[in-house]
Coordinates of N, CA, C and O in Angstrom, one line a residue:
M254 N 151.2 100.6 90.1 CA 150.8 101.3 91.3 C 150.5 100.3 92.4 O 150.3 99.1 92.1
I255 N 150.5 100.7 93.6 CA 150.1 99.9 94.7 C 148.6 100.1 94.9 O 148.1 101.3 95.1
A256 N 147.8 99.1 94.7 CA 146.3 99.2 94.7 C 145.8 99.1 96.1 O 146.2 98.2 96.9
S257 N 145.0 100.1 96.5 CA 144.4 100.1 97.8 C 143.2 99.3 97.9 O 142.9 98.7 99.0
W258 N 142.4 99.2 96.9 CA 141.1 98.5 96.9 C 141.0 97.6 95.7 O 140.9 98.1 94.6
V259 N 141.0 96.3 96.0 CA 140.8 95.3 94.9 C 139.8 94.3 95.5 O 139.8 94.0 96.7
S260 N 138.8 93.8 94.7 CA 137.9 92.9 95.2 C 137.4 92.0 94.1 O 137.2 92.4 92.9
Q261 N 137.1 90.7 94.4 CA 136.4 89.8 93.5 C 134.9 90.2 93.5 O 134.4 90.5 94.6
I262 N 134.3 90.3 92.3 CA 132.9 90.7 92.3 C 132.0 89.6 91.7 O 130.8 89.7 91.8
S263 N 132.6 88.6 91.1 CA 131.9 87.5 90.5 C 132.9 86.3 90.2 O 134.0 86.6 89.9
Y264 N 132.4 85.1 90.4 CA 133.2 84.0 90.0 C 132.8 83.3 88.7 O 133.5 82.6 88.1
D265 N 131.6 83.7 88.2 CA 131.1 83.2 86.9 C 130.4 84.3 86.2 O 129.2 84.4 86.4
P266 N 131.0 85.1 85.3 CA 132.4 85.0 84.9 C 133.3 85.5 86.0 O 132.9 86.2 86.9
P267 N 134.6 85.2 85.9 CA 135.5 85.6 86.9 C 135.9 87.1 86.8 O 136.6 87.5 85.8
L268 N 135.3 88.0 87.6 CA 135.4 89.4 87.5 C 136.0 90.0 88.8 O 135.7 89.5 89.9
L269 N 136.9 90.9 88.6 CA 137.6 91.7 89.7 C 137.4 93.2 89.5 O 137.2 93.6 88.4
T270 N 137.4 93.9 90.6 CA 137.4 95.4 90.4 C 138.6 95.9 91.2 O 139.0 95.4 92.2
V271 N 139.1 97.0 90.6 CA 140.2 97.7 91.2 C 139.9 99.2 91.2 O 139.3 99.7 90.2
A272 N 140.1 99.9 92.3 CA 139.8 101.3 92.4 C 141.1 102.1 92.1 O 142.1 101.8 92.8
V273 N 141.0 103.0 91.2 CA 142.2 103.8 90.8 C 141.8 105.3 90.8 O 140.8 105.7 90.1
H274 N 142.6 106.1 91.4 CA 142.3 107.6 91.4 C 142.5 108.1 90.0 O 143.5 107.7 89.3
P275 N 141.6 109.0 89.5 CA 141.7 109.4 88.1 C 142.9 110.2 87.8 O 143.3 110.3 86.6
M276 N 143.6 110.8 88.8 CA 144.9 111.5 88.6 C 146.1 110.6 88.5 O 147.2 111.1 88.2
R277 N 146.0 109.3 88.8 CA 147.1 108.4 88.7 C 147.4 108.1 87.3 O 146.6 108.0 86.4
Y278 N 148.7 108.0 87.0 CA 149.2 107.6 85.7 C 148.6 106.3 85.3 O 148.3 106.1 84.1
T279 N 148.5 105.4 86.2 CA 147.9 104.1 85.9 C 146.5 104.1 85.4 O 146.1 103.3 84.5
N280 N 145.7 105.1 85.9 CA 144.4 105.2 85.4 C 144.3 105.4 83.9 O 143.6 104.7 83.2
R281 N 145.2 106.3 83.4 CA 145.2 106.6 81.9 C 145.7 105.3 81.2 O 145.2 105.0 80.1
L282 N 146.7 104.6 81.7 CA 147.2 103.4 81.1 C 146.1 102.3 80.9 O 146.0 101.7 79.9
I283 N 145.3 102.1 82.0 CA 144.2 101.2 82.0 C 143.2 101.6 80.9 O 142.7 100.8 80.2
E284 N 142.8 102.9 80.9 CA 141.8 103.3 80.0 C 142.3 103.1 78.5 O 141.5 102.7 77.7
Q285 N 143.6 103.4 78.3 CA 144.1 103.3 76.9 C 144.3 101.8 76.5 O 144.0 101.5 75.3
S286 N 144.8 101.0 77.4 CA 145.1 99.6 77.0 C 143.9 98.7 77.1 O 143.8 97.6 76.4
G287 N 142.9 99.0 78.0 CA 141.8 98.1 78.1 C 142.1 96.8 78.9 O 141.4 95.8 78.9
C288 N 143.2 96.8 79.7 CA 143.6 95.7 80.5 C 144.4 96.1 81.7 O 144.9 97.3 81.7
F289 N 144.6 95.2 82.7 CA 145.4 95.5 83.8 C 145.9 94.1 84.4 O 145.2 93.1 84.1
A290 N 146.9 94.2 85.1 CA 147.4 93.0 85.8 C 147.6 93.3 87.3 O 148.1 94.3 87.7
L291 N 147.1 92.4 88.1 CA 147.3 92.5 89.6 C 148.4 91.5 90.0 O 148.4 90.3 89.5
H292 N 149.3 91.9 90.8 CA 150.4 91.0 91.3 C 150.3 90.8 92.8 O 150.0 91.7 93.5
L293 N 150.7 89.6 93.2 CA 151.0 89.4 94.6 C 152.5 89.4 94.7 O 153.2 88.7 94.0
L294 N 153.0 90.3 95.6 CA 154.4 90.5 95.7 C 155.0 89.8 96.9 O 154.3 89.8 98.0
P295 N 156.2 89.3 96.9 CA 156.8 88.7 98.1 C 157.2 89.8 99.1 O 157.6 90.9 98.7
R296 N 157.1 89.4 100.4 CA 157.4 90.3 101.4 C 158.9 90.8 101.3 O 159.2 91.9 101.7
S297 N 159.7 90.0 100.7 CA 161.1 90.3 100.5 C 161.3 91.5 99.5 O 162.4 92.0 99.5
K298 N 160.3 91.9 98.8 CA 160.4 93.0 97.9 C 159.7 94.3 98.4 O 159.1 95.0 97.7
R299 N 159.9 94.5 99.7 CA 159.2 95.6 100.4 C 159.6 97.0 99.7 O 158.8 97.9 99.7
E300 N 160.8 97.0 99.1 CA 161.2 98.3 98.4 C 160.2 98.6 97.2 O 160.2 99.8 96.8
Y301 N 159.4 97.7 96.8 CA 158.5 97.9 95.7 C 157.4 98.9 96.1 O 156.8 99.6 95.3
L302 N 157.1 99.0 97.5 CA 156.1 99.9 98.0 C 156.5 101.4 97.6 O 155.7 102.1 97.1
S303 N 157.8 101.7 97.8 CA 158.2 103.1 97.4 C 158.4 103.2 95.9 O 158.1 104.3 95.4
R304 N 158.9 102.2 95.3 CA 159.1 102.3 93.8 C 157.7 102.5 93.1 O 157.7 103.4 92.2
F305 N 156.7 101.8 93.4 CA 155.4 101.9 92.7 C 154.6 103.0 93.3 O 153.5 103.3 92.7
K306 N 154.9 103.7 94.4 CA 154.3 104.9 94.9 C 155.2 106.1 94.6 O 154.9 107.2 95.1
G307 N 156.3 105.9 93.9 CA 157.3 106.9 93.8 C 156.9 108.1 92.9 O 155.8 108.1 92.3
P308 N 157.7 109.1 92.9 CA 157.4 110.4 92.2 C 157.4 110.3 90.7 O 156.8 111.2 90.1
D309 N 158.1 109.4 90.1 CA 158.2 109.3 88.6 C 157.6 108.0 88.1 O 158.2 107.0 88.0
P310 N 156.3 108.1 87.8 CA 155.6 106.8 87.4 C 156.1 106.2 86.1 O 155.9 105.0 85.9
E311 N 156.7 107.0 85.3 CA 157.2 106.4 84.0 C 158.5 105.6 84.2 O 158.9 104.9 83.3
K312 N 159.1 105.6 85.4 CA 160.3 104.9 85.7 C 160.1 103.7 86.6 O 161.0 103.1 87.1
K313 N 158.8 103.3 86.8 CA 158.5 102.2 87.8 C 159.2 100.9 87.4 O 159.6 100.2 88.3
F314 N 159.3 100.6 86.2 CA 159.8 99.3 85.7 C 161.3 99.3 85.4 O 161.8 98.3 85.0
E315 N 161.9 100.4 85.5 CA 163.4 100.5 85.2 C 164.1 99.6 86.1 O 164.0 99.6 87.4
G316 N 164.9 98.7 85.6 CA 165.8 97.8 86.4 C 165.0 96.6 86.9 O 165.6 95.8 87.7
I317 N 163.8 96.4 86.6 CA 163.0 95.2 87.1 C 162.8 94.3 85.9 O 162.4 94.7 84.8
D318 N 162.9 93.0 86.1 CA 162.6 92.0 85.1 C 161.1 91.8 85.0 O 160.5 91.5 86.0
W319 N 160.6 91.9 83.8 CA 159.2 91.7 83.5 C 159.1 91.2 82.1 O 160.0 91.4 81.2
R320 N 157.9 90.7 81.8 CA 157.6 90.3 80.4 C 156.2 90.8 80.1 O 155.4 91.1 81.1
A321 N 155.8 90.9 78.9 CA 154.5 91.3 78.5 C 153.5 90.1 78.7 O 153.8 89.0 78.3
G322 N 152.4 90.3 79.4 CA 151.4 89.3 79.5 C 150.6 89.1 78.3 O 150.8 89.7 77.3
A323 N 149.5 88.3 78.4 CA 148.6 88.0 77.3 C 148.0 89.2 76.6 O 147.9 89.3 75.4
G324 N 147.7 90.2 77.5 CA 147.1 91.5 76.9 C 148.1 92.6 76.8 O 147.7 93.7 76.4
G325 N 149.4 92.3 77.1 CA 150.4 93.3 76.9 C 150.8 94.0 78.2 O 151.8 94.8 78.3
C326 N 150.1 93.7 79.3 CA 150.4 94.3 80.6 C 151.8 93.7 81.1 O 152.0 92.5 80.9
P327 N 152.6 94.5 81.8 CA 153.8 94.0 82.4 C 153.5 92.9 83.5 O 152.6 93.2 84.3
I328 N 154.2 91.8 83.4 CA 154.1 90.8 84.4 C 155.5 90.7 85.1 O 156.5 90.4 84.4
L329 N 155.6 91.0 86.4 CA 156.8 91.0 87.1 C 157.3 89.6 87.2 O 156.6 88.7 87.6
Q330 N 158.6 89.4 86.9 CA 159.2 88.0 87.0 C 159.4 87.5 88.4 O 159.5 86.3 88.7
D331 N 159.5 88.4 89.4 CA 159.7 88.0 90.8 C 158.5 88.1 91.7 O 158.6 88.3 92.9
C332 N 157.3 88.1 91.0 CA 156.1 88.1 91.8 C 155.7 86.7 92.3 O 156.3 85.7 91.8
I333 N 154.9 86.6 93.3 CA 154.4 85.3 93.8 C 153.3 84.8 93.0 O 153.1 83.6 92.8
G334 N 152.5 85.7 92.4 CA 151.4 85.3 91.5 C 150.8 86.5 90.9 O 151.1 87.6 91.2
Y335 N 150.0 86.3 89.8 CA 149.4 87.4 89.1 C 148.1 87.0 88.5 O 147.8 85.8 88.3
I336 N 147.2 88.0 88.2 CA 146.0 87.8 87.5 C 145.9 88.9 86.4 O 146.1 90.1 86.7
E337 N 145.8 88.5 85.2 CA 145.6 89.4 84.1 C 144.1 89.6 83.8 O 143.4 88.6 83.7
C338 N 143.7 90.8 83.6 CA 142.3 91.1 83.4 C 142.1 92.0 82.1 O 142.9 92.9 81.9
D339 N 141.0 91.7 81.4 CA 140.6 92.6 80.3 C 139.5 93.5 80.9 O 138.6 92.9 81.6
V340 N 139.5 94.7 80.7 CA 138.5 95.6 81.3 C 137.2 95.4 80.5 O 137.1 95.4 79.3
V341 N 136.1 95.1 81.3 CA 134.8 95.0 80.7 C 133.9 96.1 81.0 O 132.8 96.3 80.3
D342 N 134.3 97.0 82.0 CA 133.4 98.1 82.3 C 134.2 99.0 83.3 O 135.2 98.6 83.9
S343 N 133.8 100.2 83.4 CA 134.3 101.1 84.4 C 133.3 102.1 84.8 O 132.4 102.4 84.0
I344 N 133.3 102.5 86.1 CA 132.4 103.5 86.6 C 133.1 104.4 87.6 O 134.2 104.0 88.1
A345 N 132.6 105.6 87.8 CA 133.2 106.5 88.7 C 132.2 107.0 89.7 O 131.6 108.1 89.6
P346 N 131.9 106.1 90.7 CA 130.8 106.5 91.6 C 131.2 107.5 92.7 O 130.3 108.1 93.4
G347 N 132.5 107.8 92.8 CA 133.0 108.7 93.8 C 134.3 109.4 93.2 O 134.3 109.7 92.1
N348 N 135.3 109.4 94.1 CA 136.5 110.0 93.7 C 137.5 109.0 93.1 O 138.7 109.4 92.8
H349 N 137.2 107.8 92.9 CA 138.0 106.8 92.2 C 137.2 106.2 91.0 O 136.0 106.1 91.1
T350 N 138.0 105.7 90.0 CA 137.4 105.0 88.9 C 137.5 103.5 89.4 O 138.5 103.0 89.8
L351 N 136.3 102.8 89.2 CA 136.3 101.4 89.5 C 136.4 100.7 88.1 O 135.5 100.8 87.3
F352 N 137.6 100.0 87.9 CA 137.7 99.2 86.6 C 137.3 97.8 86.9 O 137.8 97.2 87.9
I353 N 136.4 97.3 86.1 CA 135.9 95.9 86.3 C 136.6 95.1 85.2 O 136.5 95.4 84.0
G354 N 137.3 94.1 85.7 CA 138.1 93.3 84.7 C 137.8 91.8 84.8 O 137.5 91.3 85.9
R355 N 137.7 91.2 83.6 CA 137.5 89.7 83.5 C 138.9 89.1 83.6 O 139.7 89.4 82.8
A356 N 139.1 88.2 84.5 CA 140.3 87.4 84.6 C 140.5 86.6 83.4 O 139.6 85.8 83.0
V357 N 141.6 86.8 82.6 CA 141.8 86.0 81.4 C 143.1 85.1 81.6 O 143.2 84.2 80.8
N358 N 143.9 85.3 82.6 CA 145.0 84.5 82.8 C 145.5 84.7 84.3 O 145.4 85.8 84.7
A359 N 145.9 83.7 84.9 CA 146.4 83.8 86.3 C 147.4 82.7 86.6 O 147.3 81.6 85.9
K360 N 148.3 83.0 87.5 CA 149.3 82.0 87.8 C 149.8 82.2 89.2 O 150.1 83.3 89.6
N361 N 149.9 81.1 90.0 CA 150.6 81.1 91.3 C 152.0 80.6 91.0 O 152.2 79.6 90.5
V362 N 153.0 81.5 91.4 CA 154.4 81.2 91.1 C 155.1 80.7 92.3 O 156.0 79.8 92.1
S363 N 154.8 81.1 93.5 CA 155.5 80.8 94.7 C 154.7 80.8 95.9 O 153.6 81.3 95.9
E364 N 155.1 80.1 96.9 CA 154.4 80.1 98.2 C 155.1 81.0 99.3 O 154.8 80.9 100.4
E365 N 155.9 82.0 98.8 CA 156.6 82.9 99.7 C 155.5 83.7 100.5 O 154.4 83.9 100.0
P366 N 155.9 84.3 101.6 CA 155.0 85.2 102.3 C 154.7 86.4 101.5 O 155.6 87.0 100.8
V367 N 153.4 86.8 101.5 CA 152.9 87.9 100.7 C 153.1 89.3 101.3 O 152.9 89.4 102.5
L368 N 153.5 90.3 100.6 CA 153.6 91.7 101.0 C 152.1 92.2 101.1 O 151.3 92.0 100.2
T369 N 151.8 92.7 102.3 CA 150.4 93.2 102.5 C 150.4 94.7 103.0 O 151.5 95.2 103.3
T370 N 149.2 95.2 103.2 CA 149.1 96.5 103.7 C 149.7 96.7 105.1 O 150.2 97.7 105.5
L371 N 149.7 95.6 105.8 CA 150.3 95.6 107.2 C 151.9 95.8 107.1 O 152.5 96.2 108.1
D372 N 152.5 95.6 106.0 CA 153.9 95.8 105.8 C 154.2 97.2 105.4 O 155.4 97.6 105.3
Y373 N 153.2 98.0 105.2 CA 153.4 99.4 104.7 C 153.2 100.3 106.0 O 152.2 100.3 106.6
S374 N 154.2 101.1 106.2 CA 154.2 101.9 107.4 C 153.4 103.2 107.2 O 153.1 103.9 108.2
G375 N 153.1 103.6 106.0 CA 152.4 104.8 105.8 C 150.9 104.6 106.0 O 150.4 103.5 106.4
S376 N 150.1 105.6 105.6 CA 148.6 105.5 105.7 C 148.1 106.1 104.5 O 148.6 107.1 104.0
Y377 N 147.0 105.5 103.9 CA 146.4 106.1 102.7 C 145.2 107.0 103.2 O 144.3 106.5 103.9
T378 N 145.3 108.2 102.8 CA 144.3 109.2 103.2 C 143.2 109.4 102.2 O 142.3 110.3 102.4
G379 N 143.3 108.8 101.0 CA 142.4 109.0 100.0 C 142.7 110.1 99.1 O 142.0 110.5 98.2
K380 N 143.9 110.7 99.3 CA 144.4 111.8 98.4 C 145.5 111.2 97.5 O 146.3 110.4 98.0
D381 N 145.6 111.8 96.3 CA 146.6 111.3 95.4 C 148.0 112.0 95.6 O 148.0 113.1 96.0

C-alpha cells in the first residue's frame, strides 16, 4: 500500500510507526505476519502510486521483481531503499491502526530522486 503516515518514534531501539486503515488488505497482512517493510521508491516508478492504491490488492506484486526479506515481507528489487520491521505493538487510537515496528534490516540501494506525496496528484481524505 502507499503509506500516508510513517514516523520514527525511537532511535534506541530503532522503532517506526505506520498508520494503516483497518479495512485495508495490508492491515490484515501485517497482523497475520507480524512484520512489514517500508520502501523508498524512485520517482521514475510513478505508476506504482496507482498499482499499490489499485482496486485489486491481491495483484499488487504481479509482474514486479521482488524477493522475500528477512521476515518474509516482499522487498521490491527496483526500490531506492527499504526498512524491514518486526511488529512490537499496535494500537488503534482513532480510525487507523498504528503498527509499531522495530527495524531489523535496512538498505540504501540508490541515490535516485525519491517518489513523494508531492508527486501524487490526488488527495487523501482519510477514507478508505
